[in-house]
């Protein structure tokens, strides 16, 4: 019996090796996928934080630039200095977008950065016009207006459906038309076709809509990265669970099959144990099965005595 249990135990041990290996593989794969999901989530959180910091920094620098350009003697220097700082901040955010976990997230985040650059170009031209244009700054104004318009038209096909709808609503609005008319007049050195308060109101409205476009696109890009991390985590848990269940099922099947395998039993020779006390003489018999001769001998001895 001990021999039988030993053989089956060895067979079970050998059969459980693939199951144990499968369990180890499942654990390793689950750990790797979970680690990747955590990294994707962290990347999305870091990108969202960087986008928020950059947007706040750009808005603050734009306000400082407008205030610094109020002094005519510092206008050119303030414009160049603050514009360079804003471009550096946007370039840093563009680097975050390039290191996105996947190509789709990187594309959407890059689109959001381009929208922020468009909003900066519009504010740059607006700050130049508000400070007053001369022969030197008019060229910078014209370049800034042409740049942000072309960049906005180029980035529109990359927007989401809601983003394209918002863009079309913006370009069809009265504020966009009034701002465009004012910008064209400044470029041609002509008088404003609309009153200055109307121009300023249109400028604020367009700037707000461009900022809203950037915010929506940035949030969409971050949400896309978060969703990718959640899908990776769900896939890791599902794959690990499936592999563990398969390994457990394999072990159960192997155990039942091994239990049904016939194991040859080796006969064990048990030595005969002799009695320690010799049997009486009359109880001995040379041939088993023959009658004991002792009773006949007793009869013959009795007849001789007589």
GROMACS .gro file of N, CA and C in nm, residues 124-287:
model
  492
  124UNK      N    1  -0.106   8.718  -2.881
  124UNK     CA    2   0.014   8.794  -2.918
  124UNK      C    3  -0.021   8.909  -3.012
  125UNK      N    4  -0.099   8.876  -3.115
  125UNK     CA    5  -0.139   8.981  -3.208
  125UNK      C    6  -0.228   9.085  -3.140
  126UNK      N    7  -0.313   9.037  -3.050
  126UNK     CA    8  -0.403   9.129  -2.980
  126UNK      C    9  -0.325   9.225  -2.891
  127UNK      N   10  -0.222   9.174  -2.823
  127UNK     CA   11  -0.142   9.260  -2.736
  127UNK      C   12  -0.067   9.364  -2.817
  128UNK      N   13  -0.020   9.327  -2.938
  128UNK     CA   14   0.048   9.423  -3.024
  128UNK      C   15  -0.048   9.532  -3.070
  129UNK      N   16  -0.169   9.492  -3.113
  129UNK     CA   17  -0.266   9.591  -3.159
  129UNK      C   18  -0.312   9.681  -3.045
  130UNK      N   19  -0.328   9.626  -2.927
  130UNK     CA   20  -0.373   9.705  -2.813
  130UNK      C   21  -0.266   9.805  -2.770
  131UNK      N   22  -0.139   9.767  -2.781
  131UNK     CA   23  -0.031   9.858  -2.741
  131UNK      C   24  -0.010   9.968  -2.844
  132UNK      N   25  -0.056   9.946  -2.966
  132UNK     CA   26  -0.037  10.046  -3.071
  132UNK      C   27   0.067  10.000  -3.170
  133UNK      N   28   0.032  10.005  -3.297
  133UNK     CA   29   0.120   9.955  -3.401
  133UNK      C   30   0.197  10.069  -3.464
  134UNK      N   31   0.321  10.040  -3.498
  134UNK     CA   32   0.404  10.134  -3.573
  134UNK      C   33   0.468  10.058  -3.688
  135UNK      N   34   0.560  10.121  -3.753
  135UNK     CA   35   0.623  10.057  -3.868
  135UNK      C   36   0.703   9.933  -3.829
  136UNK      N   37   0.748   9.926  -3.704
  136UNK     CA   38   0.827   9.811  -3.660
  136UNK      C   39   0.737   9.696  -3.616
  137UNK      N   40   0.636   9.728  -3.535
  137UNK     CA   41   0.551   9.623  -3.478
  137UNK      C   42   0.441   9.575  -3.572
  138UNK      N   43   0.416   9.653  -3.679
  138UNK     CA   44   0.310   9.611  -3.770
  138UNK      C   45   0.347   9.480  -3.842
  139UNK      N   46   0.473   9.464  -3.873
  139UNK     CA   47   0.514   9.340  -3.936
  139UNK      C   48   0.499   9.220  -3.843
  140UNK      N   49   0.532   9.238  -3.714
  140UNK     CA   50   0.513   9.130  -3.617
  140UNK      C   51   0.366   9.098  -3.600
  141UNK      N   52   0.281   9.204  -3.602
  141UNK     CA   53   0.137   9.181  -3.590
  141UNK      C   54   0.085   9.101  -3.709
  142UNK      N   55   0.123   9.138  -3.829
  142UNK     CA   56   0.076   9.069  -3.949
  142UNK      C   57   0.121   8.923  -3.948
  143UNK      N   58   0.245   8.900  -3.908
  143UNK     CA   59   0.297   8.763  -3.902
  143UNK      C   60   0.223   8.680  -3.798
  144UNK      N   61   0.193   8.740  -3.682
  144UNK     CA   62   0.123   8.666  -3.576
  144UNK      C   63  -0.019   8.631  -3.618
  145UNK      N   64  -0.088   8.723  -3.683
  145UNK     CA   65  -0.225   8.696  -3.727
  145UNK      C   66  -0.227   8.584  -3.833
  146UNK      N   67  -0.140   8.595  -3.932
  146UNK     CA   68  -0.136   8.493  -4.036
  146UNK      C   69  -0.097   8.357  -3.979
  147UNK      N   70  -0.007   8.356  -3.882
  147UNK     CA   71   0.040   8.230  -3.823
  147UNK      C   72  -0.071   8.160  -3.747
  148UNK      N   73  -0.141   8.231  -3.660
  148UNK     CA   74  -0.243   8.162  -3.579
  148UNK      C   75  -0.364   8.120  -3.662
  149UNK      N   76  -0.396   8.197  -3.767
  149UNK     CA   77  -0.507   8.156  -3.854
  149UNK      C   78  -0.471   8.029  -3.932
  150UNK      N   79  -0.351   8.025  -3.987
  150UNK     CA   80  -0.309   7.907  -4.063
  150UNK      C   81  -0.295   7.785  -3.973
  151UNK      N   82  -0.242   7.806  -3.853
  151UNK     CA   83  -0.226   7.693  -3.762
  151UNK      C   84  -0.361   7.640  -3.715
  152UNK      N   85  -0.456   7.728  -3.694
  152UNK     CA   86  -0.589   7.683  -3.654
  152UNK      C   87  -0.655   7.604  -3.766
  153UNK      N   88  -0.643   7.651  -3.890
  153UNK     CA   89  -0.702   7.578  -4.003
  153UNK      C   90  -0.633   7.442  -4.022
  154UNK      N   91  -0.504   7.436  -3.993
  154UNK     CA   92  -0.432   7.309  -4.009
  154UNK      C   93  -0.468   7.207  -3.902
  155UNK      N   94  -0.499   7.250  -3.781
  155UNK     CA   95  -0.524   7.158  -3.671
  155UNK      C   96  -0.670   7.113  -3.665
  156UNK      N   97  -0.758   7.180  -3.738
  156UNK     CA   98  -0.901   7.146  -3.732
  156UNK      C   99  -0.929   7.001  -3.771
  157UNK      N  100  -0.869   6.946  -3.878
  157UNK     CA  101  -0.900   6.806  -3.913
  157UNK      C  102  -0.861   6.706  -3.804
  158UNK      N  103  -0.774   6.743  -3.713
  158UNK     CA  104  -0.731   6.652  -3.607
  158UNK      C  105  -0.820   6.659  -3.483
  159UNK      N  106  -0.915   6.751  -3.482
  159UNK     CA  107  -1.002   6.767  -3.366
  159UNK      C  108  -1.106   6.656  -3.362
  160UNK      N  109  -1.165   6.639  -3.245
  160UNK     CA  110  -1.276   6.547  -3.232
  160UNK      C  111  -1.400   6.607  -3.299
  161UNK      N  112  -1.504   6.529  -3.305
  161UNK     CA  113  -1.626   6.578  -3.370
  161UNK      C  114  -1.682   6.699  -3.296
  162UNK      N  115  -1.682   6.693  -3.164
  162UNK     CA  116  -1.730   6.808  -3.087
  162UNK      C  117  -1.639   6.928  -3.105
  163UNK      N  118  -1.508   6.904  -3.118
  163UNK     CA  119  -1.415   7.014  -3.139
  163UNK      C  120  -1.436   7.081  -3.274
  164UNK      N  121  -1.459   7.000  -3.377
  164UNK     CA  122  -1.485   7.059  -3.510
  164UNK      C  123  -1.617   7.137  -3.510
  165UNK      N  124  -1.715   7.086  -3.436
  165UNK     CA  125  -1.841   7.159  -3.426
  165UNK      C  126  -1.822   7.294  -3.358
  166UNK      N  127  -1.742   7.295  -3.251
  166UNK     CA  128  -1.714   7.420  -3.180
  166UNK      C  129  -1.636   7.517  -3.270
  167UNK      N  130  -1.543   7.463  -3.349
  167UNK     CA  131  -1.465   7.549  -3.439
  167UNK      C  132  -1.557   7.612  -3.544
  168UNK      N  133  -1.644   7.530  -3.603
  168UNK     CA  134  -1.734   7.585  -3.703
  168UNK      C  135  -1.827   7.691  -3.642
  169UNK      N  136  -1.870   7.665  -3.520
  169UNK     CA  137  -1.955   7.764  -3.453
  169UNK      C  138  -1.879   7.894  -3.428
  170UNK      N  139  -1.750   7.881  -3.394
  170UNK     CA  140  -1.668   8.000  -3.369
  170UNK      C  141  -1.647   8.080  -3.497
  171UNK      N  142  -1.610   8.013  -3.605
  171UNK     CA  143  -1.579   8.086  -3.728
  171UNK      C  144  -1.704   8.146  -3.794
  172UNK      N  145  -1.820   8.094  -3.759
  172UNK     CA  146  -1.944   8.150  -3.813
  172UNK      C  147  -2.005   8.258  -3.724
  173UNK      N  148  -1.945   8.282  -3.611
  173UNK     CA  149  -2.001   8.378  -3.516
  173UNK      C  150  -1.971   8.522  -3.559
  174UNK      N  151  -2.049   8.614  -3.504
  174UNK     CA  152  -2.028   8.756  -3.535
  174UNK      C  153  -1.898   8.807  -3.474
  175UNK      N  154  -1.861   8.752  -3.358
  175UNK     CA  155  -1.737   8.796  -3.294
  175UNK      C  156  -1.615   8.764  -3.380
  176UNK      N  157  -1.615   8.645  -3.441
  176UNK     CA  158  -1.502   8.609  -3.527
  176UNK      C  159  -1.493   8.704  -3.647
  177UNK      N  160  -1.607   8.736  -3.706
  177UNK     CA  161  -1.609   8.826  -3.823
  177UNK      C  162  -1.562   8.966  -3.784
  178UNK      N  163  -1.605   9.016  -3.668
  178UNK     CA  164  -1.563   9.149  -3.624
  178UNK      C  165  -1.413   9.153  -3.594
  179UNK      N  166  -1.364   9.047  -3.529
  179UNK     CA  167  -1.221   9.043  -3.498
  179UNK      C  168  -1.140   9.035  -3.627
  180UNK      N  169  -1.184   8.951  -3.722
  180UNK     CA  170  -1.112   8.940  -3.849
  180UNK      C  171  -1.110   9.073  -3.923
  181UNK      N  172  -1.223   9.145  -3.920
  181UNK     CA  173  -1.227   9.276  -3.987
  181UNK      C  174  -1.132   9.374  -3.921
  182UNK      N  175  -1.125   9.372  -3.788
  182UNK     CA  176  -1.034   9.462  -3.717
  182UNK      C  177  -0.888   9.424  -3.747
  183UNK      N  178  -0.857   9.297  -3.749
  183UNK     CA  179  -0.720   9.255  -3.777
  183UNK      C  180  -0.680   9.292  -3.919
  184UNK      N  181  -0.769   9.277  -4.014
  184UNK     CA  182  -0.737   9.315  -4.152
  184UNK      C  183  -0.714   9.465  -4.164
  185UNK      N  184  -0.791   9.542  -4.088
  185UNK     CA  185  -0.771   9.688  -4.090
  185UNK      C  186  -0.637   9.726  -4.029
  186UNK      N  187  -0.599   9.662  -3.920
  186UNK     CA  188  -0.468   9.691  -3.858
  186UNK      C  189  -0.355   9.652  -3.954
  187UNK      N  190  -0.370   9.542  -4.024
  187UNK     CA  191  -0.266   9.499  -4.118
  187UNK      C  192  -0.250   9.599  -4.232
  188UNK      N  193  -0.360   9.650  -4.281
  188UNK     CA  194  -0.356   9.746  -4.392
  188UNK      C  195  -0.337   9.890  -4.345
  189UNK      N  196  -0.321   9.911  -4.214
  189UNK     CA  197  -0.302  10.045  -4.159
  189UNK      C  198  -0.422  10.134  -4.191
  190UNK      N  199  -0.540  10.076  -4.177
  190UNK     CA  200  -0.664  10.149  -4.202
  190UNK      C  201  -0.740  10.168  -4.071
  191UNK      N  202  -0.836  10.260  -4.068
  191UNK     CA  203  -0.915  10.280  -3.945
  191UNK      C  204  -0.999  10.155  -3.914
  192UNK      N  205  -1.032  10.139  -3.785
  192UNK     CA  206  -1.115  10.025  -3.743
  192UNK      C  207  -1.253  10.033  -3.807
  193UNK      N  208  -1.300   9.923  -3.864
  193UNK     CA  209  -1.435   9.924  -3.923
  193UNK      C  210  -1.546   9.916  -3.818
  194UNK      N  211  -1.508   9.885  -3.694
  194UNK     CA  212  -1.605   9.874  -3.585
  194UNK      C  213  -1.555   9.960  -3.470
  195UNK      N  214  -1.645  10.000  -3.380
  195UNK     CA  215  -1.599  10.076  -3.264
  195UNK      C  216  -1.500   9.994  -3.180
  196UNK      N  217  -1.415  10.065  -3.109
  196UNK     CA  218  -1.313   9.994  -3.028
  196UNK      C  219  -1.375   9.904  -2.922
  197UNK      N  220  -1.479   9.944  -2.849
  197UNK     CA  221  -1.540   9.850  -2.752
  197UNK      C  222  -1.592   9.721  -2.818
  198UNK      N  223  -1.646   9.735  -2.941
  198UNK     CA  224  -1.692   9.617  -3.013
  198UNK      C  225  -1.575   9.526  -3.049
  199UNK      N  226  -1.464   9.589  -3.092
  199UNK     CA  227  -1.344   9.509  -3.122
  199UNK      C  228  -1.292   9.437  -2.999
  200UNK      N  229  -1.290   9.507  -2.884
  200UNK     CA  230  -1.238   9.445  -2.761
  200UNK      C  231  -1.331   9.332  -2.715
  201UNK      N  232  -1.460   9.352  -2.728
  201UNK     CA  233  -1.555   9.248  -2.690
  201UNK      C  234  -1.539   9.125  -2.780
  202UNK      N  235  -1.523   9.147  -2.910
  202UNK     CA  236  -1.503   9.035  -3.002
  202UNK      C  237  -1.371   8.964  -2.972
  203UNK      N  238  -1.269   9.039  -2.937
  203UNK     CA  239  -1.140   8.978  -2.905
  203UNK      C  240  -1.150   8.890  -2.780
  204UNK      N  241  -1.218   8.937  -2.678
  204UNK     CA  242  -1.236   8.858  -2.556
  204UNK      C  243  -1.314   8.729  -2.585
  205UNK      N  244  -1.420   8.742  -2.666
  205UNK     CA  245  -1.504   8.626  -2.695
  205UNK      C  246  -1.425   8.520  -2.775
  206UNK      N  247  -1.350   8.563  -2.874
  206UNK     CA  248  -1.273   8.468  -2.953
  206UNK      C  249  -1.164   8.402  -2.868
  207UNK      N  250  -1.097   8.481  -2.785
  207UNK     CA  251  -0.994   8.425  -2.698
  207UNK      C  252  -1.053   8.321  -2.602
  208UNK      N  253  -1.172   8.351  -2.550
  208UNK     CA  254  -1.237   8.256  -2.460
  208UNK      C  255  -1.273   8.126  -2.533
  209UNK      N  256  -1.321   8.138  -2.656
  209UNK     CA  257  -1.358   8.018  -2.733
  209UNK      C  258  -1.234   7.935  -2.769
  210UNK      N  259  -1.126   8.000  -2.803
  210UNK     CA  260  -1.002   7.926  -2.832
  210UNK      C  261  -0.950   7.856  -2.706
  211UNK      N  262  -0.961   7.924  -2.592
  211UNK     CA  263  -0.921   7.861  -2.466
  211UNK      C  264  -1.009   7.741  -2.433
  212UNK      N  265  -1.138   7.755  -2.462
  212UNK     CA  266  -1.229   7.643  -2.438
  212UNK      C  267  -1.197   7.525  -2.529
  213UNK      N  268  -1.163   7.553  -2.654
  213UNK     CA  269  -1.123   7.447  -2.747
  213UNK      C  270  -1.000   7.372  -2.694
  214UNK      N  271  -0.903   7.448  -2.645
  214UNK     CA  272  -0.783   7.385  -2.589
  214UNK      C  273  -0.817   7.300  -2.468
  215UNK      N  274  -0.901   7.351  -2.379
  215UNK     CA  275  -0.936   7.277  -2.258
  215UNK      C  276  -1.007   7.147  -2.291
  216UNK      N  277  -1.103   7.154  -2.383
  216UNK     CA  278  -1.175   7.033  -2.421
  216UNK      C  279  -1.082   6.929  -2.484
  217UNK      N  280  -0.994   6.975  -2.574
  217UNK     CA  281  -0.902   6.882  -2.638
  217UNK      C  282  -0.803   6.822  -2.539
  218UNK      N  283  -0.756   6.904  -2.446
  218UNK     CA  284  -0.661   6.853  -2.346
  218UNK      C  285  -0.728   6.751  -2.255
  219UNK      N  286  -0.850   6.780  -2.211
  219UNK     CA  287  -0.922   6.685  -2.127
  219UNK      C  288  -0.951   6.555  -2.202
  220UNK      N  289  -0.984   6.567  -2.329
  220UNK     CA  290  -1.009   6.446  -2.408
  220UNK      C  291  -0.883   6.361  -2.420
  221UNK      N  292  -0.769   6.426  -2.443
  221UNK     CA  293  -0.643   6.352  -2.455
  221UNK      C  294  -0.608   6.282  -2.324
  222UNK      N  295  -0.627   6.351  -2.212
  222UNK     CA  296  -0.598   6.290  -2.081
  222UNK      C  297  -0.693   6.175  -2.053
  223UNK      N  298  -0.821   6.194  -2.084
  223UNK     CA  299  -0.918   6.088  -2.062
  223UNK      C  300  -0.888   5.967  -2.150
  224UNK      N  301  -0.840   5.992  -2.270
  224UNK     CA  302  -0.803   5.882  -2.359
  224UNK      C  303  -0.690   5.799  -2.299
  225UNK      N  304  -0.593   5.867  -2.240
  225UNK     CA  305  -0.482   5.796  -2.176
  225UNK      C  306  -0.529   5.719  -2.053
  226UNK      N  307  -0.618   5.780  -1.975
  226UNK     CA  308  -0.671   5.711  -1.857
  226UNK      C  309  -0.751   5.587  -1.897
  227UNK      N  310  -0.830   5.600  -2.002
  227UNK     CA  311  -0.907   5.485  -2.050
  227UNK      C  312  -0.815   5.373  -2.097
  228UNK      N  313  -0.705   5.411  -2.161
  228UNK     CA  314  -0.610   5.309  -2.205
  228UNK      C  315  -0.549   5.237  -2.085
  229UNK      N  316  -0.519   5.313  -1.979
  229UNK     CA  317  -0.467   5.250  -1.858
  229UNK      C  318  -0.568   5.157  -1.794
  230UNK      N  319  -0.695   5.198  -1.793
  230UNK     CA  320  -0.798   5.111  -1.736
  230UNK      C  321  -0.815   4.984  -1.818
  231UNK      N  322  -0.811   4.998  -1.951
  231UNK     CA  323  -0.821   4.878  -2.036
  231UNK      C  324  -0.703   4.784  -2.013
  232UNK      N  325  -0.585   4.841  -1.997
  232UNK     CA  326  -0.468   4.757  -1.971
  232UNK      C  327  -0.480   4.685  -1.838
  233UNK      N  328  -0.529   4.757  -1.736
  233UNK     CA  329  -0.546   4.694  -1.605
  233UNK      C  330  -0.652   4.586  -1.610
  234UNK      N  331  -0.764   4.613  -1.678
  234UNK     CA  332  -0.869   4.511  -1.689
  234UNK      C  333  -0.819   4.389  -1.765
  235UNK      N  334  -0.743   4.414  -1.872
  235UNK     CA  335  -0.686   4.301  -1.946
  235UNK      C  336  -0.589   4.221  -1.863
  236UNK      N  337  -0.510   4.289  -1.779
  236UNK     CA  338  -0.416   4.218  -1.692
  236UNK      C  339  -0.490   4.129  -1.594
  237UNK      N  340  -0.592   4.184  -1.531
  237UNK     CA  341  -0.667   4.105  -1.433
  237UNK      C  342  -0.739   3.988  -1.501
  238UNK      N  343  -0.798   4.015  -1.619
  238UNK     CA  344  -0.869   3.908  -1.688
  238UNK      C  345  -0.773   3.798  -1.734
  239UNK      N  346  -0.658   3.837  -1.790
  239UNK     CA  347  -0.562   3.737  -1.836
  239UNK      C  348  -0.505   3.657  -1.720
  240UNK      N  349  -0.471   3.724  -1.611
  240UNK     CA  350  -0.419   3.653  -1.496
  240UNK      C  351  -0.521   3.558  -1.436
  241UNK      N  352  -0.646   3.603  -1.425
  241UNK     CA  353  -0.751   3.516  -1.371
  241UNK      C  354  -0.776   3.396  -1.460
  242UNK      N  355  -0.778   3.420  -1.592
  242UNK     CA  356  -0.802   3.309  -1.685
  242UNK      C  357  -0.689   3.206  -1.677
  243UNK      N  358  -0.566   3.251  -1.670
  243UNK     CA  359  -0.455   3.158  -1.662
  243UNK      C  360  -0.456   3.080  -1.531
  244UNK      N  361  -0.490   3.148  -1.422
  244UNK     CA  362  -0.497   3.078  -1.293
  244UNK      C  363  -0.608   2.974  -1.292
  245UNK      N  364  -0.723   3.009  -1.348
  245UNK     CA  365  -0.832   2.912  -1.355
  245UNK      C  366  -0.794   2.794  -1.443
  246UNK      N  367  -0.729   2.821  -1.553
  246UNK     CA  368  -0.687   2.711  -1.641
  246UNK      C  369  -0.585   2.622  -1.572
  247UNK      N  370  -0.494   2.683  -1.496
  247UNK     CA  371  -0.395   2.603  -1.424
  247UNK      C  372  -0.463   2.517  -1.318
  248UNK      N  373  -0.560   2.575  -1.245
  248UNK     CA  374  -0.632   2.497  -1.145
  248UNK      C  375  -0.710   2.383  -1.207
  249UNK      N  376  -0.776   2.410  -1.319
  249UNK     CA  377  -0.850   2.304  -1.388
  249UNK      C  378  -0.756   2.195  -1.438
  250UNK      N  379  -0.640   2.236  -1.488
  250UNK     CA  380  -0.542   2.137  -1.534
  250UNK      C  381  -0.497   2.047  -1.420
  251UNK      N  382  -0.473   2.105  -1.304
  251UNK     CA  383  -0.430   2.025  -1.189
  251UNK      C  384  -0.538   1.926  -1.147
  252UNK      N  385  -0.665   1.971  -1.147
  252UNK     CA  386  -0.773   1.881  -1.108
  252UNK      C  387  -0.784   1.765  -1.206
  253UNK      N  388  -0.777   1.795  -1.336
  253UNK     CA  389  -0.787   1.690  -1.437
  253UNK      C  390  -0.671   1.592  -1.426
  254UNK      N  391  -0.551   1.645  -1.405
  254UNK     CA  392  -0.434   1.558  -1.393
  254UNK      C  393  -0.446   1.468  -1.271
  255UNK      N  394  -0.496   1.524  -1.163
  255UNK     CA  395  -0.510   1.443  -1.042
  255UNK      C  396  -0.609   1.329  -1.062
  256UNK      N  397  -0.718   1.356  -1.128
  256UNK     CA  398  -0.816   1.250  -1.152
  256UNK      C  399  -0.763   1.145  -1.248
  257UNK      N  400  -0.690   1.188  -1.349
  257UNK     CA  401  -0.633   1.091  -1.442
  257UNK      C  402  -0.528   1.003  -1.376
  258UNK      N  403  -0.446   1.064  -1.292
  258UNK     CA  404  -0.344   0.985  -1.222
  258UNK      C  405  -0.408   0.886  -1.127
  259UNK      N  406  -0.519   0.926  -1.064
  259UNK     CA  407  -0.587   0.835  -0.972
  259UNK      C  408  -0.643   0.712  -1.044
  260UNK      N  409  -0.671   0.726  -1.174
  260UNK     CA  410  -0.726   0.612  -1.250
  260UNK      C  411  -0.619   0.528  -1.317
  261UNK      N  412  -0.496   0.572  -1.315
  261UNK     CA  413  -0.390   0.497  -1.380
  261UNK      C  414  -0.359   0.372  -1.298
  262UNK      N  415  -0.363   0.250  -1.359
  262UNK     CA  416  -0.330   0.129  -1.283
  262UNK      C  417  -0.181   0.124  -1.253
  263UNK      N  418  -0.150   0.100  -1.126
  263UNK     CA  419  -0.011   0.093  -1.083
  263UNK      C  420   0.020  -0.051  -1.049
  264UNK      N  421   0.123  -0.114  -1.111
  264UNK     CA  422   0.155  -0.254  -1.078
  264UNK      C  423   0.200  -0.268  -0.934
  265UNK      N  424   0.141  -0.369  -0.870
  265UNK     CA  425   0.173  -0.395  -0.729
  265UNK      C  426   0.272  -0.510  -0.723
  266UNK      N  427   0.385  -0.489  -0.665
  266UNK     CA  428   0.489  -0.591  -0.652
  266UNK      C  429   0.456  -0.678  -0.531
  267UNK      N  430   0.442  -0.813  -0.549
  267UNK     CA  431   0.409  -0.898  -0.434
  267UNK      C  432   0.524  -0.898  -0.333
  268UNK      N  433   0.487  -0.896  -0.211
  268UNK     CA  434   0.585  -0.894  -0.101
  268UNK      C  435   0.586  -1.032  -0.036
  269UNK      N  436   0.701  -1.098  -0.033
  269UNK     CA  437   0.716  -1.230   0.029
  269UNK      C  438   0.727  -1.214   0.180
  270UNK      N  439   0.634  -1.278   0.248
  270UNK     CA  440   0.634  -1.273   0.395
  270UNK      C  441   0.696  -1.402   0.448
  271UNK      N  442   0.806  -1.398   0.517
  271UNK     CA  443   0.869  -1.521   0.569
  271UNK      C  444   0.782  -1.590   0.673
  272UNK      N  445   0.789  -1.728   0.671
  272UNK     CA  446   0.712  -1.808   0.767
  272UNK      C  447   0.778  -1.800   0.905
  273UNK      N  448   0.699  -1.780   1.002
  273UNK     CA  449   0.749  -1.769   1.140
  273UNK      C  450   0.732  -1.905   1.208
  274UNK      N  451   0.842  -1.967   1.249
  274UNK     CA  452   0.838  -2.095   1.319
  274UNK      C  453   0.804  -2.075   1.466
  275UNK      N  454   0.739  -2.176   1.521
  275UNK     CA  455   0.702  -2.170   1.664
  275UNK      C  456   0.827  -2.180   1.749
  276UNK      N  457   0.834  -2.101   1.848
  276UNK     CA  458   0.950  -2.105   1.939
  276UNK      C  459   0.950  -2.232   2.023
  277UNK      N  460   0.832  -2.290   2.058
  277UNK     CA  461   0.821  -2.412   2.143
  277UNK      C  462   0.797  -2.531   2.051
  278UNK      N  463   0.883  -2.637   2.057
  278UNK     CA  464   0.861  -2.753   1.968
  278UNK      C  465   0.732  -2.824   1.999
  279UNK      N  466   0.673  -2.879   1.896
  279UNK     CA  467   0.548  -2.953   1.915
  279UNK      C  468   0.578  -3.086   1.983
  280UNK      N  469   0.482  -3.145   2.052
  280UNK     CA  470   0.501  -3.278   2.113
  280UNK      C  471   0.529  -3.383   2.006
  281UNK      N  472   0.593  -3.488   2.051
  281UNK     CA  473   0.632  -3.592   1.956
  281UNK      C  474   0.512  -3.655   1.891
  282UNK      N  475   0.405  -3.675   1.970
  282UNK     CA  476   0.288  -3.740   1.911
  282UNK      C  477   0.213  -3.649   1.815
  283UNK      N  478   0.246  -3.518   1.824
  283UNK     CA  479   0.177  -3.423   1.734
  283UNK      C  480   0.250  -3.403   1.602
  284UNK      N  481   0.376  -3.459   1.594
  284UNK     CA  482   0.452  -3.444   1.472
  284UNK      C  483   0.400  -3.538   1.365
  285UNK      N  484   0.414  -3.500   1.245
  285UNK     CA  485   0.370  -3.583   1.131
  285UNK      C  486   0.460  -3.554   1.014
  286UNK      N  487   0.520  -3.661   0.960
  286UNK     CA  488   0.609  -3.642   0.846
  286UNK      C  489   0.530  -3.607   0.720
  287UNK      N  490   0.415  -3.669   0.707
  287UNK     CA  491   0.335  -3.644   0.587
  287UNK      C  492   0.203  -3.580   0.627
   0.00000   0.00000   0.00000
